[in-house]
mmCIF file of C-alpha atoms in Angstrom:
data_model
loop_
_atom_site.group_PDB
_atom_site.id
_atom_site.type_symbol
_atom_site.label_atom_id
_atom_site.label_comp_id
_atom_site.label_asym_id
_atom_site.label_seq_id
_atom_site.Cartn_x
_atom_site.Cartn_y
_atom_site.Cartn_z
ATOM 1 C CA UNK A 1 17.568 3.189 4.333
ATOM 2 C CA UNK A 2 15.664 2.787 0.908
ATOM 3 C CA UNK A 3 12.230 3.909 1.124
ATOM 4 C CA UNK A 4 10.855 2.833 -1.987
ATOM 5 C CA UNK A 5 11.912 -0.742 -3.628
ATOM 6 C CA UNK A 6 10.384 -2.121 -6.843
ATOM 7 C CA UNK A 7 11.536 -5.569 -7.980
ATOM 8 C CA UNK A 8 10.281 -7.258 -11.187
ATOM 9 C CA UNK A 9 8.797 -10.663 -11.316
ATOM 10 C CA UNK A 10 7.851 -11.692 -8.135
ATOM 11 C CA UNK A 11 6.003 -15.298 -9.142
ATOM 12 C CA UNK A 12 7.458 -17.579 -11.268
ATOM 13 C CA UNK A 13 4.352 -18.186 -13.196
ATOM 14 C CA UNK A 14 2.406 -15.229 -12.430
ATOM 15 C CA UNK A 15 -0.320 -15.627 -15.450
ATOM 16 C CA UNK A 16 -1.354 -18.810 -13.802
ATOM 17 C CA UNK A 17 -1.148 -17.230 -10.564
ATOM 18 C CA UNK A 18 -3.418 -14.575 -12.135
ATOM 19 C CA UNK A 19 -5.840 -16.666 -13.156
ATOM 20 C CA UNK A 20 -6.279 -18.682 -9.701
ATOM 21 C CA UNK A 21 -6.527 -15.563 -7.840
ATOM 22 C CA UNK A 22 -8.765 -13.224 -10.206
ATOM 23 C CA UNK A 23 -11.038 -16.239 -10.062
ATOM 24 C CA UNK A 24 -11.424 -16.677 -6.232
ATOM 25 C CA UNK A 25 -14.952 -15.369 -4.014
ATOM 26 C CA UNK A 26 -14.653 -11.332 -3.917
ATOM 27 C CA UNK A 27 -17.175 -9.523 -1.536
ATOM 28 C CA UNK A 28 -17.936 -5.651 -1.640
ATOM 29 C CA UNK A 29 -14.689 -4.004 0.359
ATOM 30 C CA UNK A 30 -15.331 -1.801 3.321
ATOM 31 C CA UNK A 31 -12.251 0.152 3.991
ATOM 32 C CA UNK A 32 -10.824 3.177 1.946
ATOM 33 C CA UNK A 33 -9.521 1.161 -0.671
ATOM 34 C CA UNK A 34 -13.376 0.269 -2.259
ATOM 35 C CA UNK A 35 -13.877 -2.157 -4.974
ATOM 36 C CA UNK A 36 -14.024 -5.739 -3.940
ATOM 37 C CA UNK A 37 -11.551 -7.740 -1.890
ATOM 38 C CA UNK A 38 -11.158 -11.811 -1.315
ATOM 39 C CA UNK A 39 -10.949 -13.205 2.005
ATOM 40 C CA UNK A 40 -8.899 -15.898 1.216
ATOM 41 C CA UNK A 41 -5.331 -14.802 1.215
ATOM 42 C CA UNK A 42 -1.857 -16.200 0.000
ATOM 43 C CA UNK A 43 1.113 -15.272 2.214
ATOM 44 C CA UNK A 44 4.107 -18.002 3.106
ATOM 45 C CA UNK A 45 7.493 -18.140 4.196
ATOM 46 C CA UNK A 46 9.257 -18.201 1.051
ATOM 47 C CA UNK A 47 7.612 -14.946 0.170
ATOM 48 C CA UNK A 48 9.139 -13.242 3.273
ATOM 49 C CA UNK A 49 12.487 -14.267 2.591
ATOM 50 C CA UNK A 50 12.235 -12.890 -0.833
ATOM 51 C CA UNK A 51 10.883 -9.277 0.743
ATOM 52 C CA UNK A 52 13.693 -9.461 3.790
ATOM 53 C CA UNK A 53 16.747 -9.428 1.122
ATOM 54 C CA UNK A 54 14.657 -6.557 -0.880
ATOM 55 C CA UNK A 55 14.546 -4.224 2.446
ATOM 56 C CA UNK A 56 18.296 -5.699 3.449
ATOM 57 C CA UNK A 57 17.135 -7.280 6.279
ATOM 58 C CA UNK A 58 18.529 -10.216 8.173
ATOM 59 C CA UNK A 59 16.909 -13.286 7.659
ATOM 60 C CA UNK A 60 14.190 -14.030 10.226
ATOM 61 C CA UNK A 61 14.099 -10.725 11.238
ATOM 62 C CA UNK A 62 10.721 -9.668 9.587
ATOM 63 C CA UNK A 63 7.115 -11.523 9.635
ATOM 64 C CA UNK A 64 4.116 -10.478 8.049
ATOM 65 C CA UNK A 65 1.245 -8.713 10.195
ATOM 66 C CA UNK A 66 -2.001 -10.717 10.161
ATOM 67 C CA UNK A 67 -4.131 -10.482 6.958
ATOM 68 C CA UNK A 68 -0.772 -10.351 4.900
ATOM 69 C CA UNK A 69 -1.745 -11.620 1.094
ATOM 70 C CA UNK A 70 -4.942 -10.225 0.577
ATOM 71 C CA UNK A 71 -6.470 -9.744 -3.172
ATOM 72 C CA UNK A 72 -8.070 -6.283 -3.503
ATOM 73 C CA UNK A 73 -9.906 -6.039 -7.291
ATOM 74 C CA UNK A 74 -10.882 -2.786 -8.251
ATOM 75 C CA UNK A 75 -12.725 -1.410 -11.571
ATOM 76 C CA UNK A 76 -12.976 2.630 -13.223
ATOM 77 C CA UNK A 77 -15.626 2.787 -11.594
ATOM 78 C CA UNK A 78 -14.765 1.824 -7.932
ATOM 79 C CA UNK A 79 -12.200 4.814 -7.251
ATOM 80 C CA UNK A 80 -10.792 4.334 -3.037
ATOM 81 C CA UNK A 81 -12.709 6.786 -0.846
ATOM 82 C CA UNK A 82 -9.557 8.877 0.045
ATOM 83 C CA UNK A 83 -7.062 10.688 -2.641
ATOM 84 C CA UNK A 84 -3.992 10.587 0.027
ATOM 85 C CA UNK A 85 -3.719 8.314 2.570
ATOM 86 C CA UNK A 86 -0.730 6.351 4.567
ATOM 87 C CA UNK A 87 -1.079 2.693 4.874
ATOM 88 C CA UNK A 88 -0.991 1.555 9.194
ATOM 89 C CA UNK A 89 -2.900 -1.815 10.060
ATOM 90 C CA UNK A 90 -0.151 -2.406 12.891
ATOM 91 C CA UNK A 91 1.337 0.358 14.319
ATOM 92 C CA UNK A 92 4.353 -1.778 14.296
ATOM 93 C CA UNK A 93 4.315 -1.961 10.302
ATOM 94 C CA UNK A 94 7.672 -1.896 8.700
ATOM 95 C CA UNK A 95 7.013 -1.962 4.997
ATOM 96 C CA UNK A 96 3.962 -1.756 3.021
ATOM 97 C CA UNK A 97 4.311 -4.290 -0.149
ATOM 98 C CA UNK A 98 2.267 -4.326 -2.965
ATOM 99 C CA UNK A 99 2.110 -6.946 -6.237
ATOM 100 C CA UNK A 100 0.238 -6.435 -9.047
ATOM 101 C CA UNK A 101 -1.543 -8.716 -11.174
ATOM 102 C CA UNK A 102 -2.903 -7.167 -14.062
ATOM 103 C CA UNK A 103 -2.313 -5.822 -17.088
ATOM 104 C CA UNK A 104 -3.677 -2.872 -18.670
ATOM 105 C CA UNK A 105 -2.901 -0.611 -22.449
ATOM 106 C CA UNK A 106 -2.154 2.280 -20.705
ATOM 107 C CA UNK A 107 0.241 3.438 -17.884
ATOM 108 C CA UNK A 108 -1.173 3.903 -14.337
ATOM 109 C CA UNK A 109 0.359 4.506 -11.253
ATOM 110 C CA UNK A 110 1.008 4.303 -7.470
ATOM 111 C CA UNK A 111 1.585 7.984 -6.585
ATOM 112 C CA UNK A 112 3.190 9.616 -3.709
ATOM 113 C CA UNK A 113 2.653 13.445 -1.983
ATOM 114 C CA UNK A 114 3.726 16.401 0.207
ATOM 115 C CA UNK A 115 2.100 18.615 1.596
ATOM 116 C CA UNK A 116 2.389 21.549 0.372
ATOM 117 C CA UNK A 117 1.281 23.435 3.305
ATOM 118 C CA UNK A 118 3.380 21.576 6.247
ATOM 119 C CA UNK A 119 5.725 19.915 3.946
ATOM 120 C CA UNK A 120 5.254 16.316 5.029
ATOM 121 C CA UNK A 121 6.284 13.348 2.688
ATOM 122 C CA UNK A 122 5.308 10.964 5.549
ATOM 123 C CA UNK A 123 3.750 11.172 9.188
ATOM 124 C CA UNK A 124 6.819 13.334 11.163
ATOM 125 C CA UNK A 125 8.620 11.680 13.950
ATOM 126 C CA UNK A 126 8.993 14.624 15.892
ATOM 127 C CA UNK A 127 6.103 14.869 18.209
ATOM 128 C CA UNK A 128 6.617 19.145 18.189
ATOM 129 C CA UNK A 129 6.096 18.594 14.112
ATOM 130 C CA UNK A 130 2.502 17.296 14.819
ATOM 131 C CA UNK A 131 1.402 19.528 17.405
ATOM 132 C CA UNK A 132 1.612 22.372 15.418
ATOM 133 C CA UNK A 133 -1.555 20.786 13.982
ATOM 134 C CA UNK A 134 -3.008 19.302 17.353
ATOM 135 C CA UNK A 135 -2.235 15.832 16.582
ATOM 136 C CA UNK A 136 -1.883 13.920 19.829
ATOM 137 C CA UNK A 137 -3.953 10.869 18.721
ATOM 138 C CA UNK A 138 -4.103 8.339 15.514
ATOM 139 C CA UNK A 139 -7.692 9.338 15.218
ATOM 140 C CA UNK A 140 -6.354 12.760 15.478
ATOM 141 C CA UNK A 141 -4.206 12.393 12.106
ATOM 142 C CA UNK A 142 -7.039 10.204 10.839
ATOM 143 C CA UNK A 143 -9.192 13.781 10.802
ATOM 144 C CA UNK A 144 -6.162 15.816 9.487
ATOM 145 C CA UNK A 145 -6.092 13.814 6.321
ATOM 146 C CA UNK A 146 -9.967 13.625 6.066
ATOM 147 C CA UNK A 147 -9.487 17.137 6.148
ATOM 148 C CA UNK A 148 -6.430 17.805 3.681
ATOM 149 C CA UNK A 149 -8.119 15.508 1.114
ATOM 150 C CA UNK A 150 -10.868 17.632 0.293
ATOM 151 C CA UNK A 151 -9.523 19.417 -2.831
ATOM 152 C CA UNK A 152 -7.110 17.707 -2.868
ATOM 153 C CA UNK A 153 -5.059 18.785 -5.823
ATOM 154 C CA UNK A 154 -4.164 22.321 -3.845
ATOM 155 C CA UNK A 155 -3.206 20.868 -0.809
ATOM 156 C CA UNK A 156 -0.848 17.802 -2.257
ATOM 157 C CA UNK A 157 2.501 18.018 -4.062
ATOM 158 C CA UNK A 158 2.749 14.669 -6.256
ATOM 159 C CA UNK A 159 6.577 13.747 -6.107
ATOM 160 C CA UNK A 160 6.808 10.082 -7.122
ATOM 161 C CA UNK A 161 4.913 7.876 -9.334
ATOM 162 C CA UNK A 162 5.410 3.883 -9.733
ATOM 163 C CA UNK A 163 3.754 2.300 -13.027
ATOM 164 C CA UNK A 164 1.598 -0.329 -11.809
ATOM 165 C CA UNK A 165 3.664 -3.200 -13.812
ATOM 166 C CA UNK A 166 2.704 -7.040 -13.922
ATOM 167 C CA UNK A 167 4.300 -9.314 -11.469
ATOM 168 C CA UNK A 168 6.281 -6.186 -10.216
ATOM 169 C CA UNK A 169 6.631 -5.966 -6.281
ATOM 170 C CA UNK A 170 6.369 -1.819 -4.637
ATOM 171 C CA UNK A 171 8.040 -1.955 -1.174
ATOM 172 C CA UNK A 172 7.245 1.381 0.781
ATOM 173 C CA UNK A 173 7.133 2.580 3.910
ATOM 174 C CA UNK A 174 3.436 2.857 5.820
ATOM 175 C CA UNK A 175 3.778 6.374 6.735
ATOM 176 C CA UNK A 176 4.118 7.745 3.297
ATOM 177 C CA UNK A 177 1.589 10.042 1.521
ATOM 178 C CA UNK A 178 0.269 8.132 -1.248
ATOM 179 C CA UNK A 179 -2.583 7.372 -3.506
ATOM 180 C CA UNK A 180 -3.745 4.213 -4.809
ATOM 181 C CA UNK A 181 -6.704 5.798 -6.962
ATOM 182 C CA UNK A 182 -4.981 5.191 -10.735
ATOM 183 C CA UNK A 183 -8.176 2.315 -11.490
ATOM 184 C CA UNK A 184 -8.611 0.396 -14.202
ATOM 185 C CA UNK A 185 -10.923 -1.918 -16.470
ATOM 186 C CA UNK A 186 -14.263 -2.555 -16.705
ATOM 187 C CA UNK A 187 -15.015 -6.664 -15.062
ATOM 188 C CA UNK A 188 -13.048 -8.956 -13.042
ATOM 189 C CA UNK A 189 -10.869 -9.786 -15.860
ATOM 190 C CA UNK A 190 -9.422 -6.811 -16.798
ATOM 191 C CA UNK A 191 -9.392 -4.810 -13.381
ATOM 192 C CA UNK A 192 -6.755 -3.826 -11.425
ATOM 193 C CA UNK A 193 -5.838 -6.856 -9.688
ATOM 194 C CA UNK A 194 -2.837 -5.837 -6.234
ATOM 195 C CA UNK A 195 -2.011 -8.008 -3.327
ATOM 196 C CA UNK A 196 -0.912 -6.465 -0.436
ATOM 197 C CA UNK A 197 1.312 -7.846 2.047
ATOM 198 C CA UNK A 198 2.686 -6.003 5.260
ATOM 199 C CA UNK A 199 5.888 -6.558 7.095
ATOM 200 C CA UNK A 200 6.779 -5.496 11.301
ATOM 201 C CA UNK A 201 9.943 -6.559 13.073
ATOM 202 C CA UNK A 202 9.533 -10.494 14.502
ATOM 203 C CA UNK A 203 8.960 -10.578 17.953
ATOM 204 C CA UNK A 204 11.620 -11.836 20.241
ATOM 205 C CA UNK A 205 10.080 -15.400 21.515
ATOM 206 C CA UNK A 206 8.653 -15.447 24.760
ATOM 207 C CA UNK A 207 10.499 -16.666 27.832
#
């Protein structure tokens, strides 16, 4: 199965898109990512159908986890807390999708690792794999990449980068090693502008 997918122009009319969205209430964001993120978000059905042919899924088979659509803005100056980091809100998460919308002069990038040391691309599915490092919990991992992230740079192999492109859509899976600290711009026009949407397997319905 793929585990990276990039598709150009996801909205139709993504300048006026854009502007609607870059103009919405931002508050100061708490998790990893920093800068400032809108609690409005903008997620629908059409969307999903559009992300289920992308993965080659059946149709109906996917649904977004709760919070799915949310605007994260971020400037130079408001780098994300971690260097690596994997992407989990649901343990049940499929696909990690990101949009961007915003432009910049220069290139920048989503980035992906291994590490060097263990040679993990992505959290290992063997359970042996991650108790060579006494991993038995998700707080557990949560330490071993607090840990690996200091330096950094000696510890992580980059071996993928995707330009940040306007209206482009980066499908990935949530256990992958990967960096979201390429920043850009200097206000609320001209920072970088993602939306992130996640996808888990719909739930049979309930008898």
């Amino acid at each position: 199965m793929q585990q990276i997918i990039v598709s150009s122009g996801f909205y139709d009319n993504p300048l006026q898109m854009r502007s609607i969205f870059s103009n919405l209430d931002y508050v100061k964001n708490e998790n990893l990512l920093q800068g400032q993120i809108c609690p409005m978000n903008f997620a629908n059905n059409e969307m999903l159908r559009t992300m289920e042919q992308l993965a080659c899924m059946p149709k109906d088979s996917l649904e977004f986890v709760e919070g799915s659509g949310t605007f994260i803005l971020n400037q130079e100056t408001d780098v994300p807390a971690a260097n690596v980091s994997i992407n989990l809100p649901d343990p049940t998460t499929q696909w990690v999708c990101i949009l961007c919308l915003s432009e910049s002069e220069e290139p920048h990038f989503l980035k992906f690792y291994r590490h060097k040391r263990t040679k993990w691309s992505e959290i290992p599915g063997m359970p042996e794999e991650l108790e060579k490092e006494n991993i038995r919990t998700y707080e557990d991992f949560q330490n071993f990449l607090d840990k690996e992230n200091v330096d950094f740079q000696s510890k992580w192999q980059e071996t993928t980068r995707i330009e940040y492109k306007f209206n482009d859509l980066v499908m990935f899976r949530p256990s992958a090693f990967h960096s979201y600290n390429d920043v850009y711009g200097s206000s609320k026009e001209t920072g970088r502008l993602l939306q992130f949407f996640f996808l888990k397997l719909k739930e049979p319905p309930q008898n």
